[in-house]
Amino acid sequence: MDEEGYDPLQNLYEEEQARREQERYAQIEQETFDRDIEVLMSTEQGRRFAWRLLERSGVFLSTFNPKATDLGMNMAFEEGKKQAGYWLLSEIQRLCPQQYFVMTEEQKKWQMNRLRLARQA
């Protein structure tokens, strides 16, 4: 082996370069995702969609269902759904907490309008 061209640290340099590239790609991916959540929450339609996801995940409900045939499995399944909702909720709180309050106010108005329309029918 040619000792002049041999660099014992070459593998370390290459590994460090690969690690830096991987970190940069992860940072770009996270920044893109963060912008996606911010854009979602910047429109009434996006906030309405996020609210539906939160509702369907069961974030605002108890996981206990005494009518379930297999209580343990049912609760585990419901807790899994809730975790997805908690994740979305935490991202909203981290990135645009003010939009969460806008979203809840919009939902209150929507619920009141729905009740008013139901009474008229």
Short mmCIF file of C-alpha atoms in Angstrom, two decimals:
data_model
loop_
_atom_site.label_atom_id
_atom_site.label_comp_id
_atom_site.label_asym_id
_atom_site.label_seq_id
_atom_site.Cartn_x
_atom_site.Cartn_y
_atom_site.Cartn_z
CA MET A 1 0.00 0.00 0.00
CA ASP A 2 1.30 3.47 -0.91
CA GLU A 3 1.99 5.29 2.34
CA GLU A 4 2.03 8.72 0.67
CA GLY A 5 -1.61 8.47 -0.48
CA TYR A 6 -2.90 6.80 2.67
CA ASP A 7 -4.94 8.91 5.08
CA PRO A 8 -5.92 6.97 8.20
CA LEU A 9 -8.62 9.54 8.94
CA GLN A 10 -10.29 9.33 5.51
CA ASN A 11 -13.09 7.08 6.78
CA LEU A 12 -13.69 9.46 9.66
CA TYR A 13 -13.92 12.41 7.25
CA GLU A 14 -16.34 10.53 5.02
CA GLU A 15 -18.50 9.45 7.98
CA GLU A 16 -18.57 13.00 9.33
CA GLN A 17 -19.52 14.37 5.91
CA ALA A 18 -22.32 11.78 5.59
CA ARG A 19 -23.58 12.61 9.08
CA ARG A 20 -23.63 16.34 8.28
CA GLU A 21 -25.51 15.72 5.04
CA GLN A 22 -28.05 13.54 6.85
CA GLU A 23 -28.54 16.23 9.52
CA ARG A 24 -29.01 18.89 6.85
CA TYR A 25 -31.59 16.78 4.99
CA ALA A 26 -33.44 16.16 8.26
CA GLN A 27 -33.41 19.89 8.99
CA ILE A 28 -34.77 20.72 5.52
CA GLU A 29 -37.47 18.06 5.93
CA GLN A 30 -38.48 19.44 9.35
CA GLU A 31 -38.55 23.04 8.06
CA THR A 32 -40.74 21.95 5.14
CA PHE A 33 -43.09 20.10 7.47
CA ASP A 34 -43.25 23.10 9.82
CA ARG A 35 -44.21 25.37 6.92
CA ASP A 36 -46.88 22.86 5.87
CA ILE A 37 -48.51 23.01 9.33
CA GLU A 38 -48.29 26.81 9.36
CA VAL A 39 -49.94 27.01 5.92
CA LEU A 40 -52.62 24.52 6.98
CA MET A 41 -53.43 26.60 10.02
CA SER A 42 -53.37 29.91 8.13
CA THR A 43 -56.71 29.32 6.41
CA GLU A 44 -60.17 28.71 7.77
CA GLN A 45 -60.46 25.56 5.66
CA GLY A 46 -57.16 24.25 6.99
CA ARG A 47 -58.13 24.94 10.59
CA ARG A 48 -61.49 23.25 10.03
CA PHE A 49 -59.68 20.19 8.64
CA ALA A 50 -57.24 20.15 11.58
CA TRP A 51 -60.17 20.39 14.01
CA ARG A 52 -61.85 17.41 12.36
CA LEU A 53 -58.67 15.40 12.69
CA LEU A 54 -58.40 16.34 16.36
CA GLU A 55 -62.04 15.39 16.95
CA ARG A 56 -61.77 12.09 15.07
CA SER A 57 -58.61 11.17 16.92
CA GLY A 58 -60.55 11.41 20.18
CA VAL A 59 -58.27 13.99 21.79
CA PHE A 60 -61.26 15.63 23.47
CA LEU A 61 -62.88 12.34 24.62
CA SER A 62 -62.31 9.60 27.16
CA THR A 63 -61.00 6.30 25.80
CA PHE A 64 -63.10 4.30 28.25
CA ASN A 65 -66.05 2.55 26.59
CA PRO A 66 -67.95 0.22 28.96
CA LYS A 67 -69.86 -1.24 25.98
CA ALA A 68 -66.72 -2.52 24.25
CA THR A 69 -66.51 -6.30 23.95
CA ASP A 70 -62.75 -6.30 24.61
CA LEU A 71 -62.20 -3.32 26.87
CA GLY A 72 -58.40 -3.52 26.88
CA MET A 73 -58.02 -3.79 23.12
CA ASN A 74 -60.59 -1.08 22.51
CA MET A 75 -58.87 1.31 24.90
CA ALA A 76 -55.47 0.54 23.34
CA PHE A 77 -56.86 1.27 19.88
CA GLU A 78 -58.47 4.52 21.03
CA GLU A 79 -55.28 5.59 22.81
CA GLY A 80 -53.36 4.99 19.58
CA LYS A 81 -55.74 7.31 17.74
CA LYS A 82 -55.38 9.88 20.49
CA GLN A 83 -51.60 9.83 20.19
CA ALA A 84 -51.88 10.93 16.55
CA GLY A 85 -54.17 13.75 17.64
CA TYR A 86 -51.88 14.75 20.48
CA TRP A 87 -49.00 14.88 18.02
CA LEU A 88 -50.94 17.23 15.70
CA LEU A 89 -52.03 19.34 18.66
CA SER A 90 -48.46 19.66 19.92
CA GLU A 91 -47.23 20.68 16.48
CA ILE A 92 -49.93 23.35 16.25
CA GLN A 93 -49.02 24.61 19.73
CA ARG A 94 -45.31 24.64 18.87
CA LEU A 95 -45.59 26.39 15.52
CA CYS A 96 -48.65 28.63 15.63
CA PRO A 97 -50.36 28.61 19.02
CA GLN A 98 -52.40 31.70 18.19
CA GLN A 99 -54.06 29.79 15.35
CA TYR A 100 -55.29 27.18 17.81
CA PHE A 101 -57.33 29.86 19.57
CA VAL A 102 -58.63 31.14 16.23
CA MET A 103 -59.61 27.55 15.37
CA THR A 104 -61.50 27.02 18.64
CA GLU A 105 -63.39 30.29 18.20
CA GLU A 106 -64.34 29.32 14.66
CA GLN A 107 -65.59 25.96 15.90
CA LYS A 108 -67.68 27.60 18.63
CA LYS A 109 -69.34 29.82 16.01
CA TRP A 110 -69.88 26.88 13.69
CA GLN A 111 -71.46 24.82 16.49
CA MET A 112 -73.74 27.71 17.46
CA ASN A 113 -74.85 28.13 13.85
CA ARG A 114 -75.46 24.41 13.56
CA LEU A 115 -77.60 24.45 16.70
CA ARG A 116 -79.54 27.49 15.47
CA LEU A 117 -80.21 25.81 12.11
CA ALA A 118 -81.30 22.59 13.83
CA ARG A 119 -83.81 24.51 15.94
CA GLN A 120 -85.25 26.16 12.86
CA ALA A 121 -85.79 22.87 11.07
#
